[in-house]
Amino acid sequence: MVTQPILKISHLSSSFKSGHNYIKVVDDLSLHINPGEVVGLVGESGSGKTVTALSILQLSNCLLEGSIELNKHELIGMKQEELRNIRGKKIGIIFQEPMSSLNPVFTIGKQIAEVIENHEKISHKQASLKAISLLENVGISQPDIRYHEYPHQMSGGMCQRVMIAMAIACQPQLLIADEPTTALDVSIQSQIITLLKDLKKQYNMSILLITHDLGIVAQLADRVAVMYAGQIVEDAPIKEFIKKPEHPYTLGLIKSLPGKHKHGEKLFSIPGTVPNPLSWPNGCHFHPRCSYVEDQCKVNNPCLFEVSPGRQSRCFFAGRLPDEK
Amino acid sequence: MRISLNSKRFLTGLIPFLFLLVSCSSNHSVSSNSHSKSIHSPGPPTYGDWLIRNLGSDPQTLNPVTSSDLYSSYVNDLIFSKMIDVDSDGNIIPSVATSWNISKDNKSFIFHLRSDVKFHDGVSLTAYDVKYTWDKIMDPKSLAENKRADFEYVDRFEVINKDTLRAVYKIPFSPALESWGFSIIPKHIFEKEDFLKSDYNKNPIGSGPYVFQKWKSNQYIMLTANNNYWGTKPYLKKIVFKMIPDQTVSFNSLLKGDLDVEGLTPLQWKKFSKSSDFENKFYKMNYYTRSFSYIAWNANGRNPFFKDKKVRQAMSYSLNRELIKEKVFYGLGELCSGPFYPKSWANDTTIKPIQFDLNKARLLLSEAGWKPGKDGILYKNGVPFRFKFLLTSSSDLGKRITIIYQEDLRKIGVILEPQQMEWATFLERIKDRDYEAATLGWSLSLDPDPYMIWHSSQIKEGLNYVNYSNPEVDRLIEEGRTTFNVKKRTELYHRIHQILADEQPYTFMFHSPSLVAVDRRFQDVKLSNQGLGLFLYNPGQLNWWVPKDMQKYRRY
Amino acid sequence: MWSYILRRVLLAIPTFIGISLITFFIMHLAPGDPATMALQGDSIGKGMSAANIEQMKETLGLNDALPVQYFRWMKRLVCLDLGESLKDHRKVTEKIWEALPNTLLLNLLALIVVYIVSLPLGVFSAEKQNTFFDKSITTALFILYAIPVIWLALLLIMLFYVKLNWFPASGIQSLDSEYMRWWPWLFDRLKHMILPLVCFSYAGFAVISRYVRSSMLEVIRQDYIRTARAKGLSEHKVIYKHALSNALIPIVTLLGLELPGLLGGSVIIEQIFSWPGLGWLFFDALNSRDYTVIMGLTVFTSILVLLSTLLSDILYAVVDPRIHYE
Amino acid sequence: MNKKSYRHFIFRKILHNRLALTGGIFIIILSLIAFFASLIANDKPILVIYQNRLLLPCIYVPQDLKQADWLNIINKSDFSISPPIPYSPIGVNLNECLLAPSPSHWLGTDENGRDVLARMIHGSRISLQVGIIAVGISLIVGVYLGAMAGYYGGWLDSLISRFIEIMMCFPFFFLVLAVMAFLEPGIYKIMIVIGLTSWTGIARLTRGEFIKIRNEEYILAARCLGLSNSKIIFRHILPNAIAPVLVSATFGIASAVLVESSLTFLGFGVQIPTASWGEILSQGHKYLTIAWWLPLFPGLAIFLTVLAYNLLGEGLRDALDPRLTGSGDSW
């Protein structure tokens, strides 16, 4: 049975206004998320993955083209009031820097209760009770005391838990996690990931996980989409992706994982750096750094096509890449 | 007798004055273009309405003994009564003292007081109050320095009985009588009080025509008519003194009717009051105050210029007073030739003021040994003729005259370097004789006795800070102080006038015009022709009244 | 918190002594002395003979050495007695109490008017940065700031008092004010206050709105503002609740800086509008070298300054939970 | 972005900001006028050939011609160039008192017959210098003390803060009076006094900013690199703390011009016969209803200068502080 995707992004491109011209940062991106599914959006920093996340909720002031559909409701061009009913209610979002994402002059309890009161017509008393239960739900001890504390009195990990509590306060269908663990140390990271897993099961919500850490994607995500220079270059279920990547860039990414290399060997790293949005190479954006580059790669622009059921890749030689042993 | 220089409103506005010795009634009429004759409207004078006047700022205090500034004397003259007073012609007239007789040797005076005079709190005024007031003036702790100097030669002052007092002098002292016209303070009140800090200094109790009602500091002082006043009852129900320091605002308040009386600057008088509606809204009064402005040349030898008479005369010749009178006073001032009030008998009208003549100045300077150097500046044995000229920064007209004078002096090779000073600093430099030249002014009392300013004994201690000493002038002054015969004093003072006009210790500049506008609704407005203005004589504003239909303030 | 306040108050005492010491000695540096000035009032009279002035100095105790005079003054200050004015021997506290309400009333109203107007203006121009609205508001406020106060005072008087006769131009109330019932009395006081109030507050708009704008611009770019939007809050709530409460922190310290201005009063405005405030009192005392009144005024200003700096620090802690004082 | 291009970046930003540009141009023109004041408005000719001697009287007057009457020199000279406004700022001419603006006197004459335009041109020197000298001093003292108090903290901070509080309630008039009395009275001394007493606001602001920035990461990083304290303060902290200080500095310059005019109004300002806008305005105060041009033009000049300073300051502040430019362009 073909499940209806919660979120369907097709041919999205968002560009920043700089001076009098617009610089395209996300170029013709298409992605869909099914209910209850965790999709990992992976890419080096500067590949446009955070802009994509923010564009969904239109939080970054850039020009959006294409369509973003949430349960068949087109978000781009939606009136501000309706968009507000989506934000925090239907789609929750957590950010990379939990410490600076909480308002320093309000208590964390008040900031959580604010979301509930904003979307559900319930009294302040019930909202604060619900906030306390949420705090407990995200694993914060003595929630009734913590309710009255300020963000600067809490550690990074606790702040991230508060952010999560805020995001899931109104049981959203989709949670966007923009590099939730990058700013935290490793031990806290795994706690946050297990927390996200439990919440996914408990609220049966789908998660768009944005990160540059393949390890986290492997643990949490069901499917992964790799972005490079504003485009999705590969979209595949996690297991098949790890076993056999279908794009030179994702191949390089997997090879550079520390676990994969042999003792004494030099760690593999993809030569060159991510191009600046102002100067994307024509043709395939990856061709300057690709070790399988051909002439046609430099000229025409590969499109994302189905390699096998549920798998897509943006490379002329997808599926025919020699296996690296 | 009180001489003082007024700097705040230097050369303009109302100048302080208090007393007068007996003088022949002079018949000079006030200058032609004023409308001082009061317009009598039909019908007898009626009571009611207020008079709103303007003081620049709060009077120092309302205790007549300790106060020394002009504003407090304006208010106190209405609240307190005096033994003797002065009329519009400057003659001494009886007040609380009905009569007084002078002993044959001119050394003792006996005053006879009225018995029906009552203070505002109902207690009657007796000779003991007058004696108490005199004791307080003489007591150093009451800080009444400037009044104490008048009684220098008084041997003793005693009460004979409830209504008579006697004053005995060590030597016959002609300017004596006028000094006995001080305001009498209630003994029964101040006895119990600490004299300086007493609350009655802020709400005084006197025996004058007006009772003190309210003083809101830096806002207004309100006096109400004294119903059981022993003299002729005043017609105006209330007199209010407002405090408006800014001249532009006070002038406009006059135009809007918030003020009834206000002094005008020469410019306002000339440019403004020509308009017809100003004419039929206000009387315009123009008179010479008993004051003159001058430039003091410090002849104490510390500077190489002004010890020499010729140099001083040259400096006087190079001041273009005619042009300044025309352009700064708009023709309203009058050139001054000597230290006496032009209409007073002491003034020798035959002496004409020095005319502006740069060539004569150059001649005098070269006679005095000042030869022009290469750069056009005069030199004498190597010293350039460059001197510092002190003036107060608050006096606007002083600045204008200095600028004009500086320009003319430069033409004859003399460099004048102006130094503007804040009033207190200026006073300090004058007191310590630490200056080369300075521009000031004197306001004179009625009695022309010039002892304080010109007698050589006053060089170290008193007011003779130009270091002027001339034995003949000393002799004339001393003689003038002891003779009571007016004709004799006139000759003495005319001689003094001739010597000073020749020696030019000062460059005598102007008799400044005092220009006043009064609301036409007041009747019987009379101007004194001895420079006492509208208020500083008896009856002054006590005669003013307003017909019923023109009264503005009626409700209270 | 209370130990911090106590520490600050204890610390304020040496500061206060320092202020009074410096003022006392610099005051005596300036030439001219109260005896001469008290004797002369505004003109050189007979009293100027050296003997009289010496006598006066003796009675006023001005001949003693400066330290002696300072301690005598300090001794009386300790029992809250500021002494008597050298000019008219009235109690200094009485003179200051007369003038204080007038200046305080006017300045407080001006401060309130300034903040009420410039806060929204600053926020708007920050919100709509670099739009036509922002540019026109800024230019208009600078034009207002640039007008010299002497000029404005005169233009106001000529227009509203002379031509239109809407507002009186001098004094704080009309002569017959105490006969009025309370409502016309209040209206009369307000009418007298309008013109000086405009002169006091017109320059403040530009200053405060610039600070509010730059502080708001900084806050708007913070992450928690994006979180607030992500929570689906209305733009109004995001700006006025989340952004403004953070942007207010530097404005509070600015308020602390403004308080001393309350006492200063402006000599020029008070002289032109004959407003009997502390500015005029101070200028008179300055001209007549009335040492005790000047010292009394300095005591008042320094207490207010120390209080206001302490208050602004405490307000800082109240507004910004991150800061607290042990 | 290397150093040179950063300055170039700011300059381009200001050029781009039309209002700040107009302010800047006005100030530059004003400074030129002030600099060449004696060549623009003077009764002496700019260049004259007289008794076959080439003279530049506006710049240097030889000894023997110090008191000379330049009018007949011009008539008798073979060739001479007179300045556009042939009136000296202090030349009294009593026959032309209080003339309305006319072709001969573009801005009319004052009560002593001196040409208002000539006096305003020479007065511009004083008004420009007042702002720069007074605020220059208060900036240097304020920023330095504020930085020391903010950066080092502890006893130094409380010492400087107490000193700031003392200076805040010090009666500013007294210092003016003491200076006027002891040293020769002059406007430059007053400027220095204004500077020395108005730095407290800037000091407090700088201290606040330094305390905030002191424990930012990039400062800790700089410390780890072993940079000296002074380098950290002036190279790293100051550029970030400069924004509010600049705001108060631009207001400082503007208010210094206004303070000069108020001081002159109260009689403490410039000495006669030198001209300054404040002096002409305070004279004009009395002639408001009679000679409208006396208060109008100096008031207008002060108004435009203060406005120009503010606009330039605003543009500079926006350009200098990258955080505040927000997204994209400026005005």
CSV table of C-alpha atoms in Angstrom, one decimal, chain A:
chain,number,residue,atom,x,y,z
A,1,MET,CA,0.0,0.0,0.0
A,2,VAL,CA,1.6,3.2,-1.1
A,3,THR,CA,1.7,5.4,2.0
A,4,GLN,CA,0.9,9.1,1.7
A,5,PRO,CA,4.2,11.0,2.6
A,6,ILE,CA,3.7,13.6,5.4
A,7,LEU,CA,6.1,16.0,3.8
A,8,LYS,CA,6.7,16.3,0.0
A,9,ILE,CA,9.3,18.8,-1.2
A,10,SER,CA,9.6,19.0,-5.0
A,11,HIS,CA,12.0,21.1,-6.9
A,12,LEU,CA,12.7,23.5,-4.1
A,13,SER,CA,15.2,26.2,-4.6
A,14,SER,CA,15.8,29.0,-2.1
A,15,SER,CA,18.1,31.9,-2.7
A,16,PHE,CA,19.4,34.8,-0.6
A,17,LYS,CA,19.1,38.4,-1.6
A,18,SER,CA,22.6,40.0,-1.7
A,19,GLY,CA,22.8,43.5,-3.1
A,20,HIS,CA,20.5,43.5,-6.1
A,21,ASN,CA,21.0,39.8,-7.2
A,22,TYR,CA,19.9,36.5,-5.7
A,23,ILE,CA,22.3,33.7,-4.8
A,24,LYS,CA,20.8,30.3,-5.1
A,25,VAL,CA,21.7,28.2,-2.0
A,26,VAL,CA,19.4,25.2,-2.5
A,27,ASP,CA,19.0,24.1,-6.1
A,28,ASP,CA,16.0,22.0,-7.3
A,29,LEU,CA,15.7,19.8,-4.2
A,30,SER,CA,13.1,17.0,-4.0
A,31,LEU,CA,12.6,14.9,-0.9
A,32,HIS,CA,9.7,13.2,0.8
A,33,ILE,CA,9.2,11.9,4.4
A,34,ASN,CA,6.7,9.1,5.1
A,35,PRO,CA,4.8,9.1,8.4
A,36,GLY,CA,6.8,7.6,11.3
A,37,GLU,CA,9.9,7.6,9.1
A,38,VAL,CA,13.3,9.2,10.2
A,39,VAL,CA,15.1,10.7,7.2
A,40,GLY,CA,18.7,11.8,7.6
A,41,LEU,CA,19.8,14.8,5.6
A,42,VAL,CA,23.5,14.5,5.4
A,43,GLY,CA,26.1,16.9,3.9
A,44,GLU,CA,29.2,18.9,4.6
A,45,SER,CA,28.7,22.3,6.2
A,46,GLY,CA,27.8,24.9,3.6
A,47,SER,CA,26.0,22.3,1.5
A,48,GLY,CA,22.6,24.0,2.2
A,49,LYS,CA,21.1,21.5,4.5
A,50,THR,CA,20.2,24.0,7.3
A,51,VAL,CA,18.7,26.4,4.7
A,52,THR,CA,16.5,23.6,3.5
A,53,ALA,CA,15.3,22.8,7.0
A,54,LEU,CA,14.6,26.5,7.7
A,55,SER,CA,12.9,26.9,4.4
A,56,ILE,CA,10.3,24.3,5.3
A,57,LEU,CA,9.1,26.6,8.1
A,58,GLN,CA,10.1,29.7,6.1
A,59,LEU,CA,12.2,30.9,9.0
A,60,SER,CA,15.1,32.1,6.9
A,61,ASN,CA,14.2,35.2,4.9
A,62,CYS,CA,15.1,33.9,1.4
A,63,LEU,CA,13.2,33.5,-1.8
A,64,LEU,CA,11.6,30.1,-2.2
A,65,GLU,CA,10.6,28.5,-5.5
A,66,GLY,CA,9.0,25.0,-6.0
A,67,SER,CA,6.6,23.4,-3.5
A,68,ILE,CA,6.6,22.0,0.0
A,69,GLU,CA,3.5,20.1,0.8
A,70,LEU,CA,2.5,19.0,4.3
A,71,ASN,CA,-0.3,16.5,4.1
A,72,LYS,CA,-1.3,18.0,0.8
A,73,HIS,CA,-1.3,21.6,2.2
A,74,GLU,CA,1.1,23.7,0.1
A,75,LEU,CA,3.3,25.7,2.6
A,76,ILE,CA,5.0,28.1,0.2
A,77,GLY,CA,2.7,31.1,-0.4
A,78,MET,CA,0.6,30.2,2.6
A,79,LYS,CA,-0.8,33.2,4.6
A,80,GLN,CA,1.2,34.1,7.7
A,81,GLU,CA,-1.7,33.2,10.1
A,82,GLU,CA,-2.0,29.7,8.7
A,83,LEU,CA,1.8,29.3,8.7
A,84,ARG,CA,1.8,30.1,12.4
A,85,ASN,CA,-0.7,27.3,13.0
A,86,ILE,CA,1.7,24.9,11.4
A,87,ARG,CA,4.9,26.1,13.2
A,88,GLY,CA,5.2,24.5,16.6
A,89,LYS,CA,1.8,22.7,16.1
A,90,LYS,CA,2.3,20.5,13.1
A,91,ILE,CA,6.1,20.8,12.7
A,92,GLY,CA,8.5,21.2,15.6
A,93,ILE,CA,12.1,22.2,15.2
A,94,ILE,CA,15.2,22.0,17.4
A,95,PHE,CA,18.5,23.7,16.6
A,96,GLN,CA,22.2,23.2,16.9
A,97,GLU,CA,23.0,25.7,19.7
A,98,PRO,CA,20.6,24.8,22.5
A,99,MET,CA,22.2,27.4,24.9
A,100,SER,CA,21.6,30.4,22.7
A,101,SER,CA,18.3,29.1,21.3
A,102,LEU,CA,16.5,29.7,24.6
A,103,ASN,CA,15.5,33.2,25.7
A,104,PRO,CA,17.9,34.1,28.5
A,105,VAL,CA,15.4,36.4,30.4
A,106,PHE,CA,12.5,33.9,30.7
A,107,THR,CA,12.3,30.7,32.7
A,108,ILE,CA,12.4,27.5,30.7
A,109,GLY,CA,9.0,26.4,32.0
A,110,LYS,CA,7.4,29.7,30.8
A,111,GLN,CA,8.9,29.3,27.4
A,112,ILE,CA,7.5,25.7,27.1
A,113,ALA,CA,4.1,26.7,28.4
A,114,GLU,CA,4.0,29.5,25.9
A,115,VAL,CA,3.9,27.1,23.0
A,116,ILE,CA,1.1,25.1,24.5
A,117,GLU,CA,-1.0,28.2,25.4
A,118,ASN,CA,-0.3,29.6,21.9
A,119,HIS,CA,-1.8,26.6,20.1
A,120,GLU,CA,-4.2,25.1,22.5
A,121,LYS,CA,-6.9,27.1,24.2
A,122,ILE,CA,-6.2,25.8,27.7
A,123,SER,CA,-5.7,27.8,31.0
A,124,HIS,CA,-2.2,28.8,32.1
A,125,LYS,CA,-2.4,26.4,35.0
A,126,GLN,CA,-3.0,23.4,32.8
A,127,ALA,CA,-0.3,24.6,30.4
A,128,SER,CA,2.3,24.7,33.1
A,129,LEU,CA,1.3,21.2,34.4
A,130,LYS,CA,1.6,19.9,30.8
A,131,ALA,CA,5.0,21.6,30.5
A,132,ILE,CA,6.1,19.9,33.7
A,133,SER,CA,5.0,16.5,32.4
A,134,LEU,CA,6.8,17.2,29.1
A,135,LEU,CA,10.0,18.0,31.0
A,136,GLU,CA,9.7,14.7,32.8
A,137,ASN,CA,9.0,13.0,29.5
A,138,VAL,CA,12.3,14.3,28.0
A,139,GLY,CA,14.2,13.0,31.0
A,140,ILE,CA,14.8,16.1,33.1
A,141,SER,CA,14.9,15.3,36.9
A,142,GLN,CA,12.8,17.3,39.4
A,143,PRO,CA,10.9,19.0,36.6
A,144,ASP,CA,8.7,21.1,39.0
A,145,ILE,CA,11.9,22.8,40.4
A,146,ARG,CA,13.6,23.0,37.0
A,147,TYR,CA,10.4,24.6,35.6
A,148,HIS,CA,11.4,27.9,37.3
A,149,GLU,CA,15.1,27.9,36.4
A,150,TYR,CA,16.7,30.1,33.7
A,151,PRO,CA,18.6,28.7,30.6
A,152,HIS,CA,22.0,29.9,31.9
A,153,GLN,CA,21.5,27.6,35.0
A,154,MET,CA,21.4,24.5,32.8
A,155,SER,CA,23.9,22.5,30.9
A,156,GLY,CA,23.9,22.1,27.1
A,157,GLY,CA,22.4,18.7,27.2
A,158,MET,CA,19.6,19.8,29.5
A,159,CYS,CA,18.9,22.8,27.3
A,160,GLN,CA,18.6,20.5,24.2
A,161,ARG,CA,16.1,18.4,26.2
A,162,VAL,CA,14.1,21.6,26.9
A,163,MET,CA,14.2,22.5,23.2
A,164,ILE,CA,12.9,19.0,22.4
A,165,ALA,CA,10.2,19.3,25.0
A,166,MET,CA,9.2,22.7,23.4
A,167,ALA,CA,9.2,21.2,19.9
A,168,ILE,CA,7.0,18.2,20.8
A,169,ALA,CA,4.7,20.1,23.1
A,170,CYS,CA,1.8,19.9,20.7
A,171,GLN,CA,2.5,16.5,19.3
A,172,PRO,CA,3.7,17.6,15.9
A,173,GLN,CA,3.5,15.1,13.0
A,174,LEU,CA,7.1,16.1,11.9
A,175,LEU,CA,10.1,17.1,14.0
A,176,ILE,CA,13.0,18.8,12.2
A,177,ALA,CA,16.3,18.3,14.1
A,178,ASP,CA,18.9,20.6,12.8
A,179,GLU,CA,22.3,19.1,14.0
A,180,PRO,CA,20.8,18.4,17.4
A,181,THR,CA,23.9,16.8,18.9
A,182,THR,CA,26.8,18.7,17.2
A,183,ALA,CA,27.3,21.1,20.0
A,184,LEU,CA,27.1,18.4,22.7
A,185,ASP,CA,29.8,16.0,23.9
A,186,VAL,CA,29.6,12.4,22.9
A,187,SER,CA,28.1,10.9,26.1
A,188,ILE,CA,25.2,13.4,26.0
A,189,GLN,CA,24.8,12.8,22.2
A,190,SER,CA,23.8,9.1,22.7
A,191,GLN,CA,21.3,10.1,25.4
A,192,ILE,CA,19.7,12.6,23.1
A,193,ILE,CA,19.5,10.1,20.3
A,194,THR,CA,17.9,7.4,22.5
A,195,LEU,CA,15.5,10.1,23.7
A,196,LEU,CA,14.6,11.0,20.1
A,197,LYS,CA,14.0,7.3,19.3
A,198,ASP,CA,11.7,6.8,22.3
A,199,LEU,CA,9.7,10.0,21.5
A,200,LYS,CA,9.4,8.9,17.8
A,201,LYS,CA,7.8,5.6,19.0
A,202,GLN,CA,5.7,7.3,21.7
A,203,TYR,CA,4.3,10.1,19.5
A,204,ASN,CA,4.6,8.2,16.2
A,205,MET,CA,6.1,11.3,14.6
A,206,SER,CA,8.5,11.4,11.6
A,207,ILE,CA,11.9,13.1,12.0
A,208,LEU,CA,14.0,15.0,9.5
A,209,LEU,CA,17.4,14.7,11.0
A,210,ILE,CA,20.0,17.1,9.6
A,211,THR,CA,23.6,16.3,10.4
A,212,HIS,CA,27.1,15.9,9.0
A,213,ASP,CA,27.8,12.8,11.2
A,214,LEU,CA,27.1,9.6,9.4
A,215,GLY,CA,27.4,7.6,12.6
A,216,ILE,CA,24.3,9.3,14.1
A,217,VAL,CA,22.4,8.8,10.8
A,218,ALA,CA,23.3,5.1,10.9
A,219,GLN,CA,21.9,4.8,14.5
A,220,LEU,CA,18.7,6.7,14.0
A,221,ALA,CA,17.7,7.2,10.4
A,222,ASP,CA,15.5,4.8,8.3
A,223,ARG,CA,16.5,6.5,5.1
A,224,VAL,CA,19.3,8.9,4.2
A,225,ALA,CA,19.6,11.7,1.6
A,226,VAL,CA,23.0,13.2,0.9
A,227,MET,CA,23.3,16.8,-0.1
A,228,TYR,CA,26.2,18.3,-1.9
A,229,ALA,CA,26.5,22.0,-3.1
A,230,GLY,CA,22.7,22.6,-2.8
A,231,GLN,CA,21.6,19.4,-4.5
A,232,ILE,CA,20.6,16.0,-3.3
A,233,VAL,CA,23.0,13.6,-4.8
A,234,GLU,CA,21.7,10.3,-3.4
A,235,ASP,CA,18.6,9.1,-1.6
A,236,ALA,CA,18.5,5.6,-0.3
A,237,PRO,CA,17.4,3.3,2.6
A,238,ILE,CA,20.1,3.3,5.3
A,239,LYS,CA,21.2,-0.4,5.1
A,240,GLU,CA,21.6,-0.5,1.3
A,241,PHE,CA,23.3,2.9,1.4
A,242,ILE,CA,26.0,1.7,3.9
A,243,LYS,CA,26.5,-1.5,2.0
A,244,LYS,CA,26.8,0.0,-1.4
A,245,PRO,CA,26.7,3.8,-2.0
A,246,GLU,CA,25.7,4.7,-5.6
A,247,HIS,CA,27.5,8.2,-5.9
A,248,PRO,CA,31.2,9.0,-6.1
A,249,TYR,CA,30.7,11.7,-3.3
A,250,THR,CA,28.9,9.3,-1.0
A,251,LEU,CA,31.4,6.7,-1.8
A,252,GLY,CA,34.1,9.0,-0.7
A,253,LEU,CA,32.2,9.9,2.5
A,254,ILE,CA,31.8,6.3,3.5
A,255,LYS,CA,35.5,5.6,2.8
A,256,SER,CA,36.6,8.5,5.0
A,257,LEU,CA,34.8,7.0,8.0
A,258,PRO,CA,37.6,6.2,10.5
A,259,GLY,CA,36.2,2.7,11.2
A,260,LYS,CA,36.8,1.7,7.6
A,261,HIS,CA,40.5,2.2,7.2
A,262,LYS,CA,43.3,-0.3,7.9
A,263,HIS,CA,46.0,0.2,10.5
A,264,GLY,CA,48.9,2.3,9.5
A,265,GLU,CA,47.1,3.6,6.4
A,266,LYS,CA,46.6,7.3,5.9
A,267,LEU,CA,42.9,8.2,6.4
A,268,PHE,CA,41.2,8.8,3.1
A,269,SER,CA,39.7,12.3,2.5
A,270,ILE,CA,38.0,13.7,-0.6
A,271,PRO,CA,40.4,16.2,-2.3
A,272,GLY,CA,39.3,19.9,-2.7
A,273,THR,CA,36.6,21.8,-0.7
A,274,VAL,CA,32.9,22.4,-1.0
A,275,PRO,CA,32.3,25.1,-3.7
A,276,ASN,CA,30.9,28.5,-2.7
A,277,PRO,CA,27.2,29.0,-3.7
A,278,LEU,CA,28.3,32.0,-5.8
A,279,SER,CA,30.5,29.8,-8.0
A,280,TRP,CA,28.9,26.3,-8.4
A,281,PRO,CA,30.7,24.4,-11.1
A,282,ASN,CA,28.5,23.8,-14.2
A,283,GLY,CA,27.5,20.3,-15.0
A,284,CYS,CA,27.7,17.9,-12.1
A,285,HIS,CA,28.6,20.1,-9.0
A,286,PHE,CA,31.0,17.3,-7.8
A,287,HIS,CA,32.9,16.8,-11.0
A,288,PRO,CA,36.0,18.9,-9.9
A,289,ARG,CA,36.5,16.5,-7.0
A,290,CYS,CA,35.2,13.3,-8.5
A,291,SER,CA,37.7,10.6,-9.2
A,292,TYR,CA,35.5,9.0,-11.9
A,293,VAL,CA,35.0,12.3,-13.8
A,294,GLU,CA,34.3,12.1,-17.5
A,295,ASP,CA,33.9,14.8,-20.1
A,296,GLN,CA,30.1,14.7,-20.0
A,297,CYS,CA,30.1,15.3,-16.2
A,298,LYS,CA,31.7,18.7,-16.8
A,299,VAL,CA,29.0,19.7,-19.4
A,300,ASN,CA,25.6,18.5,-18.8
A,301,ASN,CA,23.8,18.3,-15.5
A,302,PRO,CA,22.9,14.9,-14.2
A,303,CYS,CA,19.4,14.6,-12.7
A,304,LEU,CA,18.3,12.5,-9.8
A,305,PHE,CA,17.0,9.2,-11.2
A,306,GLU,CA,15.8,6.0,-9.9
A,307,VAL,CA,18.6,3.5,-9.6
A,308,SER,CA,16.6,0.8,-8.0
A,309,PRO,CA,13.3,0.8,-6.1
A,310,GLY,CA,13.5,3.3,-3.3
A,311,ARG,CA,17.0,4.5,-4.4
A,312,GLN,CA,18.0,7.6,-6.4
A,313,SER,CA,21.3,9.0,-7.4
A,314,ARG,CA,22.5,12.0,-9.4
A,315,CYS,CA,25.4,10.5,-11.4
A,316,PHE,CA,25.7,9.2,-14.9
A,317,PHE,CA,27.5,6.1,-13.7
A,318,ALA,CA,25.1,5.4,-10.8
A,319,GLY,CA,24.8,1.6,-10.4
A,320,ARG,CA,27.9,1.0,-12.6
A,321,LEU,CA,30.5,2.2,-10.1
A,322,PRO,CA,33.3,-0.3,-9.7
A,323,ASP,CA,33.2,-1.9,-6.2
A,324,GLU,CA,36.0,-0.7,-4.0
A,325,LYS,CA,37.5,-3.6,-2.0
